[in-house]
GROMACS .gro file of C-alpha atoms in nm:
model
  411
    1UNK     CA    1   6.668  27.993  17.636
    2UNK     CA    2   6.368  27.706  17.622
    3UNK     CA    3   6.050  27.848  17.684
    4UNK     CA    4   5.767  27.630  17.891
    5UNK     CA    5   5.510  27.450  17.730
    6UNK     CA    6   5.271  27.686  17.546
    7UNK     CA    7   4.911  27.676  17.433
    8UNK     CA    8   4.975  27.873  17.163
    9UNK     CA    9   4.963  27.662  16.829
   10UNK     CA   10   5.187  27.399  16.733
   11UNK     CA   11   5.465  27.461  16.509
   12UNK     CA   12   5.497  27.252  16.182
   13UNK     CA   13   5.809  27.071  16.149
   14UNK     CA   14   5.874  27.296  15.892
   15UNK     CA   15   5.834  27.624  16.124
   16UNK     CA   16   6.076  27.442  16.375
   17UNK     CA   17   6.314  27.360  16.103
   18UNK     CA   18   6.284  27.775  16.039
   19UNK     CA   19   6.319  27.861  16.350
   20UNK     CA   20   6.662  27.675  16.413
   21UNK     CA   21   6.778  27.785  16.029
   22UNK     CA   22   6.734  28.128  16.216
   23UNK     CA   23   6.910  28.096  16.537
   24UNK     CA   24   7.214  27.958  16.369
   25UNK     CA   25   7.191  28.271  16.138
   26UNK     CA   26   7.203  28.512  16.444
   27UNK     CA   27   7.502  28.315  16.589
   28UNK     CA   28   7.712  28.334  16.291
   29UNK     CA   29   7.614  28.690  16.148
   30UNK     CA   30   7.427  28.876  16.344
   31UNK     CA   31   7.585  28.863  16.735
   32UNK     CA   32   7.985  28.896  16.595
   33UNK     CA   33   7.820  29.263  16.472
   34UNK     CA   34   7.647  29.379  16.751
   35UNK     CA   35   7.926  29.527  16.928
   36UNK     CA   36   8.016  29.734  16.607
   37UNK     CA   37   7.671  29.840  16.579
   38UNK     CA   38   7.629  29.989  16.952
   39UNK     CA   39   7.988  30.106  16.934
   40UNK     CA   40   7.917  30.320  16.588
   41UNK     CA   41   7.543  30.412  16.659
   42UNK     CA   42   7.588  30.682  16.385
   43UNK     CA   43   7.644  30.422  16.147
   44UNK     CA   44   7.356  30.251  15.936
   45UNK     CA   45   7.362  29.834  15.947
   46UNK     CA   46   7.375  29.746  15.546
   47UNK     CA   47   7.533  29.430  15.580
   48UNK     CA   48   7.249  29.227  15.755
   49UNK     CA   49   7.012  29.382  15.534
   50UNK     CA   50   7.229  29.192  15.221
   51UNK     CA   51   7.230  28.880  15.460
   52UNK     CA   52   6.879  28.839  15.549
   53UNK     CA   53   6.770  28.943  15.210
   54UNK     CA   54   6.999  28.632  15.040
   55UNK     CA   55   6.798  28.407  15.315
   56UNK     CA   56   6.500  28.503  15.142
   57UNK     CA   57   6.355  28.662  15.429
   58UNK     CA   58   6.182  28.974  15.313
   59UNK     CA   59   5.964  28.769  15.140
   60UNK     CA   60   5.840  28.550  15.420
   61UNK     CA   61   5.452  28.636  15.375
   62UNK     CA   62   5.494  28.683  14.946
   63UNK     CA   63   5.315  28.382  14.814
   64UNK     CA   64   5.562  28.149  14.623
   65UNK     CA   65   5.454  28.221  14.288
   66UNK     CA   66   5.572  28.592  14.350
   67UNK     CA   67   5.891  28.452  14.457
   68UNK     CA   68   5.846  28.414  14.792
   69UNK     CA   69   5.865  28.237  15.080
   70UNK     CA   70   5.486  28.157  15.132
   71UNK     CA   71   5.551  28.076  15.504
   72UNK     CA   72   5.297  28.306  15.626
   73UNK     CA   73   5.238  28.524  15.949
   74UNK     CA   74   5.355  28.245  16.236
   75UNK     CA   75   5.661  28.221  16.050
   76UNK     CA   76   5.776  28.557  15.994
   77UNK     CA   77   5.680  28.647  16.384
   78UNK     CA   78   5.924  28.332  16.461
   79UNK     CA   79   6.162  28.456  16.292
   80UNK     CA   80   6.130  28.800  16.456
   81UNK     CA   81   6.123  28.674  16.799
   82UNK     CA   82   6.424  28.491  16.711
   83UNK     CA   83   6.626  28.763  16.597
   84UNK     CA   84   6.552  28.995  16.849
   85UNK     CA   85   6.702  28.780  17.130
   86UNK     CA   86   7.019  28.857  16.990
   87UNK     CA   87   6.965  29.208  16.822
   88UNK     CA   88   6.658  29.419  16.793
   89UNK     CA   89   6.798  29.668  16.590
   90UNK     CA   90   6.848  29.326  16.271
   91UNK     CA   91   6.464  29.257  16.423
   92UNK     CA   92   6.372  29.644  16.296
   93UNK     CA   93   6.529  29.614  15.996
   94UNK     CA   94   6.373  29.301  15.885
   95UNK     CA   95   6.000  29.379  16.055
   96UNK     CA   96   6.018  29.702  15.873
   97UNK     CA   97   6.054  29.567  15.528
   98UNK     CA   98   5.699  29.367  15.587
   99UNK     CA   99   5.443  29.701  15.602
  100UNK     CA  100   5.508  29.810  15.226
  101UNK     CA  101   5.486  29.485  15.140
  102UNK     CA  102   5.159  29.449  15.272
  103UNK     CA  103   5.050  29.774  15.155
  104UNK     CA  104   5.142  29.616  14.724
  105UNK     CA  105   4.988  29.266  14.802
  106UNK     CA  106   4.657  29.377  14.928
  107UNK     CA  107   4.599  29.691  14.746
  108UNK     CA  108   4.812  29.739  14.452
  109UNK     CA  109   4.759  29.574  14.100
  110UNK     CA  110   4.858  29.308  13.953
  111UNK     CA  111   5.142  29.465  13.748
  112UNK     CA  112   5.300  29.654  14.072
  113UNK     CA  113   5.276  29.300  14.236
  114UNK     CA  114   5.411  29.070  13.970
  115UNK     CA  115   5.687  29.383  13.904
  116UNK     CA  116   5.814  29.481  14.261
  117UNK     CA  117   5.740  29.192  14.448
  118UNK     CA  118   5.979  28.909  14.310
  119UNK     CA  119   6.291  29.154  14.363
  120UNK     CA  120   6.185  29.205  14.759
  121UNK     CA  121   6.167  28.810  14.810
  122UNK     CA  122   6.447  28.757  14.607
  123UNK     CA  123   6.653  29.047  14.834
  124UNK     CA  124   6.771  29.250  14.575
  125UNK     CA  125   6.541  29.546  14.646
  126UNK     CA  126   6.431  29.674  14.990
  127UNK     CA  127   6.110  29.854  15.065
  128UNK     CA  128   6.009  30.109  15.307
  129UNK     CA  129   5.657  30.252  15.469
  130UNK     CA  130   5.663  30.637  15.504
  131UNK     CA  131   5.345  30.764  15.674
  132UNK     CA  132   5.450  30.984  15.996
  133UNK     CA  133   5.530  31.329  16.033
  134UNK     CA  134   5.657  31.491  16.286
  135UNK     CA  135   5.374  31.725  16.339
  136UNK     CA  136   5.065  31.458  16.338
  137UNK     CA  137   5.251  31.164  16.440
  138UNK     CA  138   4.980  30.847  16.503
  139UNK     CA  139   4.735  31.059  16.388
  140UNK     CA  140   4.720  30.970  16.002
  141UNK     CA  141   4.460  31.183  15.899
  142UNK     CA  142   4.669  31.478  16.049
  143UNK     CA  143   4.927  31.486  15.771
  144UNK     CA  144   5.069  31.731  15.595
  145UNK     CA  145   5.292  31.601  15.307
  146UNK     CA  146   5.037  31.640  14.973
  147UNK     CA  147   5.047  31.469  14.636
  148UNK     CA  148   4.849  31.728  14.324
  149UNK     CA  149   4.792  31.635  14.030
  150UNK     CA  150   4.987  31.742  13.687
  151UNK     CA  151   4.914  31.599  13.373
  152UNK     CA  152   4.909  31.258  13.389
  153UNK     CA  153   5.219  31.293  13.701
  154UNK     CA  154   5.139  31.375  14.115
  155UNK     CA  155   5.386  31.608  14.228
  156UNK     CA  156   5.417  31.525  14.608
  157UNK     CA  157   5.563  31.774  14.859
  158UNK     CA  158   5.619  31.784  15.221
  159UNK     CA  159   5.839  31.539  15.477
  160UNK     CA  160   5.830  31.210  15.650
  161UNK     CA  161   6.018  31.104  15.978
  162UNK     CA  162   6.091  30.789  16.191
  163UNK     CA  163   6.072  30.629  15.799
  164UNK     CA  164   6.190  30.256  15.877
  165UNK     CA  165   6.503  30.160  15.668
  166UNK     CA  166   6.461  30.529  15.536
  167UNK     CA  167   6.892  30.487  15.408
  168UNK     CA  168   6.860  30.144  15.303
  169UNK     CA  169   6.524  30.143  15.074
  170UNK     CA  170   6.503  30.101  14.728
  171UNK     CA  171   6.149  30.197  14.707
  172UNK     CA  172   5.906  30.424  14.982
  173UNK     CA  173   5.559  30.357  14.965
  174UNK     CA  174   5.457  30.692  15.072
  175UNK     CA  175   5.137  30.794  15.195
  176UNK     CA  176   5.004  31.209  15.083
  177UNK     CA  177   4.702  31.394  15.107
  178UNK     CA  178   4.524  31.418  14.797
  179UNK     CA  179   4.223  31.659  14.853
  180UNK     CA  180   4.157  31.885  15.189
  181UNK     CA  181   4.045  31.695  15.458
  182UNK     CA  182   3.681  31.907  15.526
  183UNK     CA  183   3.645  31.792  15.142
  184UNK     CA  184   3.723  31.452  15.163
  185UNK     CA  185   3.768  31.306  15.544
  186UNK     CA  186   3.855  30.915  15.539
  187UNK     CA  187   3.915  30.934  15.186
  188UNK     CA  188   4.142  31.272  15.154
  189UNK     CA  189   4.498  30.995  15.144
  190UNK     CA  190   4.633  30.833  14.845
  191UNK     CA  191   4.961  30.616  14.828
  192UNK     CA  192   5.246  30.615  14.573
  193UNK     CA  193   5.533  30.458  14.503
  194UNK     CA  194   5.850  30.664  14.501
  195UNK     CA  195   6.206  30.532  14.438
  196UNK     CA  196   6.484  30.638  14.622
  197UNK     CA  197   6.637  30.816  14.354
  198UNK     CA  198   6.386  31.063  14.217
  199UNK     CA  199   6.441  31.418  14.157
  200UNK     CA  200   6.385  31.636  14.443
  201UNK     CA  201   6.365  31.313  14.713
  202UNK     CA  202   6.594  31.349  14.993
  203UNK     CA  203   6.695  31.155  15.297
  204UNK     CA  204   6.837  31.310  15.537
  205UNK     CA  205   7.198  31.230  15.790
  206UNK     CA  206   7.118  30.941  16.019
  207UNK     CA  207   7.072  31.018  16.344
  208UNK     CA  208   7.131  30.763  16.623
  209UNK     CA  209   6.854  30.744  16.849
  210UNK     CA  210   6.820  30.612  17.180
  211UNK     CA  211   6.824  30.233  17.084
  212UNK     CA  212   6.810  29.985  16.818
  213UNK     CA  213   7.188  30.120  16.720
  214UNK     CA  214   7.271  30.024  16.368
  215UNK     CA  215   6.884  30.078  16.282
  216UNK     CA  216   6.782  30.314  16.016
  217UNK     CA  217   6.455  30.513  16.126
  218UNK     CA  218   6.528  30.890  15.989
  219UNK     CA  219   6.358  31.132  15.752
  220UNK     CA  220   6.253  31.213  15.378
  221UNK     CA  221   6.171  31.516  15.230
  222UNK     CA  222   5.990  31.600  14.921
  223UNK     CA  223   6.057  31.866  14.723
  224UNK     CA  224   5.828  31.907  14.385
  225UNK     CA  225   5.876  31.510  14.327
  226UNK     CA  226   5.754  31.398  14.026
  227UNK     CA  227   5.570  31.067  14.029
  228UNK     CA  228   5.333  30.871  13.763
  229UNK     CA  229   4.974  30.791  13.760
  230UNK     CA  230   5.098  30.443  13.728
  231UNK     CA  231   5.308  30.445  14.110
  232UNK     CA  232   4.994  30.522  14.286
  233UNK     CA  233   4.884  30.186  14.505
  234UNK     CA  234   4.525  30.102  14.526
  235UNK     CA  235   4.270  30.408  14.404
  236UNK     CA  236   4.265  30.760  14.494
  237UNK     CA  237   4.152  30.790  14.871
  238UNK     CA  238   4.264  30.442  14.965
  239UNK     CA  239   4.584  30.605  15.189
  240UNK     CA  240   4.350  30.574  15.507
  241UNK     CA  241   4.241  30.229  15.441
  242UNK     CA  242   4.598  30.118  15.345
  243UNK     CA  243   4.766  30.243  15.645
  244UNK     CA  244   4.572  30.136  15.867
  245UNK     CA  245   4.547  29.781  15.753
  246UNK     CA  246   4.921  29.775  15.721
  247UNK     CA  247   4.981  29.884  16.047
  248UNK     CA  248   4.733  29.625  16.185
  249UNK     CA  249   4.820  29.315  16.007
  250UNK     CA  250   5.211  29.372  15.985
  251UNK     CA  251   5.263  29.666  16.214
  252UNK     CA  252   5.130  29.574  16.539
  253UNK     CA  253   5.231  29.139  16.535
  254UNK     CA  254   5.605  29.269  16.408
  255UNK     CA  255   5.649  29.506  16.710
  256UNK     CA  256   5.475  29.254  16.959
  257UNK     CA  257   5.791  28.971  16.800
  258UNK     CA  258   6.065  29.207  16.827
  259UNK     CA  259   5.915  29.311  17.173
  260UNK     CA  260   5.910  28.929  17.283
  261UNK     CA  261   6.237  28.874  17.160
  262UNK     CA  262   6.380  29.126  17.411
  263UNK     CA  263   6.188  29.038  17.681
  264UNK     CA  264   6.292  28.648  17.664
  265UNK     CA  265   6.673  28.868  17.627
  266UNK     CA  266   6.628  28.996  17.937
  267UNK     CA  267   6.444  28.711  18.136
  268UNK     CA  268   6.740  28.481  18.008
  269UNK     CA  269   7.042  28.724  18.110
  270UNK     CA  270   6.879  28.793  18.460
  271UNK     CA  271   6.861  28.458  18.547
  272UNK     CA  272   7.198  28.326  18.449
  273UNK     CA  273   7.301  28.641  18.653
  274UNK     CA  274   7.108  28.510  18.962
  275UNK     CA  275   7.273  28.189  18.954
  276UNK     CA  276   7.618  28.310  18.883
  277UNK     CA  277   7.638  28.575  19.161
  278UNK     CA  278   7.742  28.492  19.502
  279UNK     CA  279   7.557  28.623  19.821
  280UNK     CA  280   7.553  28.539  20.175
  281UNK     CA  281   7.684  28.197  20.177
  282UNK     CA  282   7.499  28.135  19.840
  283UNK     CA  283   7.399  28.267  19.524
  284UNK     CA  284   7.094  28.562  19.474
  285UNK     CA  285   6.907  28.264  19.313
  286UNK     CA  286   6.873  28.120  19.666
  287UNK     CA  287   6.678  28.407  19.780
  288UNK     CA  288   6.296  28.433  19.778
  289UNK     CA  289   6.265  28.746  19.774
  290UNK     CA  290   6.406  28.747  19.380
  291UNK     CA  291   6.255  28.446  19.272
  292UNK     CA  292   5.911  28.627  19.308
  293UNK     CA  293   6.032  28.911  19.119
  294UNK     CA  294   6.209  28.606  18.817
  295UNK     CA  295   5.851  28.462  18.848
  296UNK     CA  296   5.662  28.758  18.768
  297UNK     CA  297   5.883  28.843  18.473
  298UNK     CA  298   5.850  28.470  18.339
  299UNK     CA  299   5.512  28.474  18.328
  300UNK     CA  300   5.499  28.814  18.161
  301UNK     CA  301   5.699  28.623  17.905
  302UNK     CA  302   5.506  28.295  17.852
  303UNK     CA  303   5.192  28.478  17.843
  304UNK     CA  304   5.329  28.735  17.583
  305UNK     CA  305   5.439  28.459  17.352
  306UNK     CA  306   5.116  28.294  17.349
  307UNK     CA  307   4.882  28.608  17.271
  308UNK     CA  308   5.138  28.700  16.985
  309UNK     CA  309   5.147  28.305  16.827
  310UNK     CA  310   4.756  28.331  16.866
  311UNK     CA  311   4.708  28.616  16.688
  312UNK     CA  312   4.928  28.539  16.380
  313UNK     CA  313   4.803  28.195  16.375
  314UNK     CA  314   4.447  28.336  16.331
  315UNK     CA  315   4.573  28.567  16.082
  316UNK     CA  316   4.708  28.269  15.873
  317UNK     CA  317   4.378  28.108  15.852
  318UNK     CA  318   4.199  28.426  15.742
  319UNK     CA  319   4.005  28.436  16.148
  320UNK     CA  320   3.903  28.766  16.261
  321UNK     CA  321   4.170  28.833  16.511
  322UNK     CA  322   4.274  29.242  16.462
  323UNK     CA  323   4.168  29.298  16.887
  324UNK     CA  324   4.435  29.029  16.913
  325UNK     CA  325   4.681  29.176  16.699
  326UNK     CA  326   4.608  29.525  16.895
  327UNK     CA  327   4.643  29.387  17.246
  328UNK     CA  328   4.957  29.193  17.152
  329UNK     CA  329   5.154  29.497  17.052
  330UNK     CA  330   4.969  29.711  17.376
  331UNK     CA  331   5.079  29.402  17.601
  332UNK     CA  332   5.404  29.262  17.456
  333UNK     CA  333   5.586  29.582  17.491
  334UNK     CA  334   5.426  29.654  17.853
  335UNK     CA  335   5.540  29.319  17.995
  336UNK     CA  336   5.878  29.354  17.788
  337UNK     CA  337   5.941  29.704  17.979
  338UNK     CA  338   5.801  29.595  18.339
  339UNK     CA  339   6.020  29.317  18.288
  340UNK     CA  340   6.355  29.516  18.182
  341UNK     CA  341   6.258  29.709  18.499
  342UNK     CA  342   6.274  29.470  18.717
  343UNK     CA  343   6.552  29.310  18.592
  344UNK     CA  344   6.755  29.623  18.596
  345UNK     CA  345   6.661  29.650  18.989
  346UNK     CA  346   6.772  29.312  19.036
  347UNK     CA  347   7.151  29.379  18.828
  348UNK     CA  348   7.170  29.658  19.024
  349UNK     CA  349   7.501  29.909  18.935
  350UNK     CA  350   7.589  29.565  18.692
  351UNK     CA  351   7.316  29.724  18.493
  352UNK     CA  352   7.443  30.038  18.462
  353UNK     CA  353   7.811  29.887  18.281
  354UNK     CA  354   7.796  29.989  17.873
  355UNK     CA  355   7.956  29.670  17.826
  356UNK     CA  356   7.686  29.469  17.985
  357UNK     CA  357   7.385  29.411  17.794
  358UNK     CA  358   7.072  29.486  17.963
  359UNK     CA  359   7.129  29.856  17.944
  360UNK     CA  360   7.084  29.741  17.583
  361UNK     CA  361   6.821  29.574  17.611
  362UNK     CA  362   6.649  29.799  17.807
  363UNK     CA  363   6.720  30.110  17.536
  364UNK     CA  364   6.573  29.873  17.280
  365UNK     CA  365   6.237  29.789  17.407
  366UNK     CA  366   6.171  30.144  17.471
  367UNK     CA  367   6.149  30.152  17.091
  368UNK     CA  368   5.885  29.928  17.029
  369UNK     CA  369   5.628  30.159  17.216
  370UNK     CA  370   5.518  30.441  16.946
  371UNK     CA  371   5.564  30.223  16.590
  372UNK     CA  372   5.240  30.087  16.463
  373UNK     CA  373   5.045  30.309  16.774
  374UNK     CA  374   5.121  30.404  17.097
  375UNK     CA  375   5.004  30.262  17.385
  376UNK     CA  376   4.721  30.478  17.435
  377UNK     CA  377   4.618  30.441  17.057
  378UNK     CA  378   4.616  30.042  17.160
  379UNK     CA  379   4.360  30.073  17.423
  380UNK     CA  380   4.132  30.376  17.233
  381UNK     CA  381   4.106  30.053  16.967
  382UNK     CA  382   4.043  29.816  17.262
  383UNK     CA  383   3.760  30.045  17.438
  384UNK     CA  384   3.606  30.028  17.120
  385UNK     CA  385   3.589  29.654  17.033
  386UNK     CA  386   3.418  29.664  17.430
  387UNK     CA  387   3.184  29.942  17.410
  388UNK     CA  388   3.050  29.731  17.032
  389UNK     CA  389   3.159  30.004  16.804
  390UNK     CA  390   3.178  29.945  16.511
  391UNK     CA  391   3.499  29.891  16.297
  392UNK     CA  392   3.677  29.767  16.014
  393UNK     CA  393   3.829  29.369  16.080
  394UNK     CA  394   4.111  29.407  15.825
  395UNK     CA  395   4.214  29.058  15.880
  396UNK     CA  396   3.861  28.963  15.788
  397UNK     CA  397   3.784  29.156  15.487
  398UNK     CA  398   4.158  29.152  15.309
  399UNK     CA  399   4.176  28.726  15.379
  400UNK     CA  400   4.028  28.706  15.069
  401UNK     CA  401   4.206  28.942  14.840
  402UNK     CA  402   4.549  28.788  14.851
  403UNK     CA  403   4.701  28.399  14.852
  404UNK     CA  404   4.898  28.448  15.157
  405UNK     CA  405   4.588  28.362  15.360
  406UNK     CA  406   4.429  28.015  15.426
  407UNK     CA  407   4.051  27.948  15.351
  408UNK     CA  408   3.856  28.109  15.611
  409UNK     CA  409   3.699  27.846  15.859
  410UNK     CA  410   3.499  27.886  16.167
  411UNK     CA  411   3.667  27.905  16.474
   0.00000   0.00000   0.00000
């Protein structure tokens, strides 16, 4: 579906070009499978994840001389929007393959980049971010899982859950406490890199959840997994700073495209359904009392796509822009569920047929509300940034530590 004029940026011929290369992608691969994926939810989706990762598309923001695409943050959110209009469980699976790669470019060394890097823009090896637990969710510095020290090894111990791509993943980058936290507060966290095949690493049966069918979100345990000094990312006590960074600069613009893509889903289907249904003499298009409700969820949409293409846009030219990145995620996935609401009034019992898809639709987006922070973890970061407190601007002070960002200029 076209969407209005924006004043978001303008897309480079070669980000159009993308975005087409995209759509035609999700008409030939990915919409023939999503009625196998929501009719064997217990299944995992590997195919796509070979597909995409032939297109090159893991490896959107790796800089080209790591093998990758180089495009940057506009493009991989275009992409995600994209693909999310047609599936948001393929949207999942790709947006979830961006946090560990974060995590290696701005913190790990230049061996771990040089070595893993290349294979995830080249598709042959898929990464995953493992930082929740059940028991401290958002709250990072609540974990459990630890990492101790043997010899010249970590032995790490505990479980992860909701782990992104958990059955698909070549390689977790796993976050663990390394020393008690009334010891060592902010900087009690490590990371490490632990491949899916280890000794004593286990990921457990997929379970479908509620939406994003076909999606692999499930849970590792670790049971005295041996690791080497070499797989930890960054220095000892960098876990904090690493997750959080991730979560800002990948996390929150890769829910707020997968969010978008739904809600333009949904804003599309309800208005072809307006026109198409007959009622009193005419169709429900012809009656006012919908097209205030169609207008409200329009320009929920429009106004969604332009905070999320302004934020990534900033991030590509190395701006300070993380209350951007925060709101978009806060507001992309509020507008994307008012909207589903509304449009689920409007279907009436249509919206309640399996076979239709805005039930769909509507399971999907309620997905995109706890990855990356929950709503109220959004607007905790957003009382901040207006009460002056102060805080780390990760997309400030990691633009120069990596090639994927633009010289900095002045707004």
């Amino acid at each position: 579906m076209p969407m209005p004029p924006s004043t978001s940026p303008p897309l480079t011929s070669a980000q159009t070009q993308l975005r087409q290369l995209v759509a035609d992608f999700t008409t030939a691969e990915v919409d023939p499978r999503v009625r196998r994926m929501e009719a064997h939810p217990d299944r995992v989706e590997r195919d796509l994840a070979v597909l995409m990762g032939a297109q090159g598309w893991f490896g959107v923001t790796i800089p080209t001389e790591l093998g990758g695409m180089g495009a940057g943050h506009l493009a991989k959110t275009l992409m995600l929007h994209q693909v999310a209009q047609s599936s948001a469980a393929t949207a999942a699976l790709l947006q979830a393959s961006q946090l560990p790669v974060s995590m290696i470019m701005h913190f790990g060394s230049e061996r771990q980049k040089r070595q893993l890097l290349p294979p995830v823009a080249a598709g042959e090896q898929l990464l995953s971010i493992a930082v929740t637990e059940k028991d401290s969710g958002g709250h990072v510095l609540g974990m459990q899982t630890t990492a101790r020290r043997d010899g010249r090894d970590w032995i790490i111990e505990g479980s992860k859950r909701y782990i992104g791509n958990s059955h698909l993943a070549h390689l977790h980058c796993v976050i663990a406490r390394t020393a008690p936290a009334d010891q060592a507060g902010s900087r009690a966290l490590s990371a490490f890199l632990i491949e899916h095949d280890r000794p004593g690493l286990t990921v457990k049966r997929h379970r479908p959840a509620l939406g994003l069918h076909g999606f692999s979100f499930g849970r590792l345990t670790f049971n005295n997994v041996r690791v080497p000094a070499r797989n930890m990312i960054g220095e000892e006590g960098d876990g904090k700073d690493i997750a959080y960074s991730s979560s800002i600069l990948y996390g929150r613009p890769n829910l707020a495209a997968v969010s978008l893509g739904v809600h333009q889903a949904i804003v599309h289907l309800t208005a072809a359904y307006l026109r198409s249904t007959p009622r009193y003499g005419a169709t429900l298009a012809d009656l006012d009392v919908l097209h205030d409700r169609l207008g409200r969820m329009r320009g929920r949409l429009t106004a969604a796509r332009d905070l999320a293409y302004e934020a990534v846009h900033r991030l590509d030219h190395g701006l300070a822009c993380d209350e951007r990145l925060i709101n978009s995620k806060y507001l992309s996935h509020q507008w994307a569920v008012q909207s589903g609401q509304d449009a689920m009034d409007m279907h009436g019992a249509r919206a309640l047929e399996m076979s239709y898809p805005l039930q769909r639709y509507w399971r999907d987006v309620q997905c995109t509300y706890a990855p990356a922070g929950t709503g109220e973890v959004q607007r905790k970061r957003l009382a901040a940034y207006a009460l002056g407190k102060r805080t780390t601007e990760w997309s400030r002070k990691l633009a120069p530590k990596t090639s994927l960002f633009r010289a900095p200029r002045t707004p």
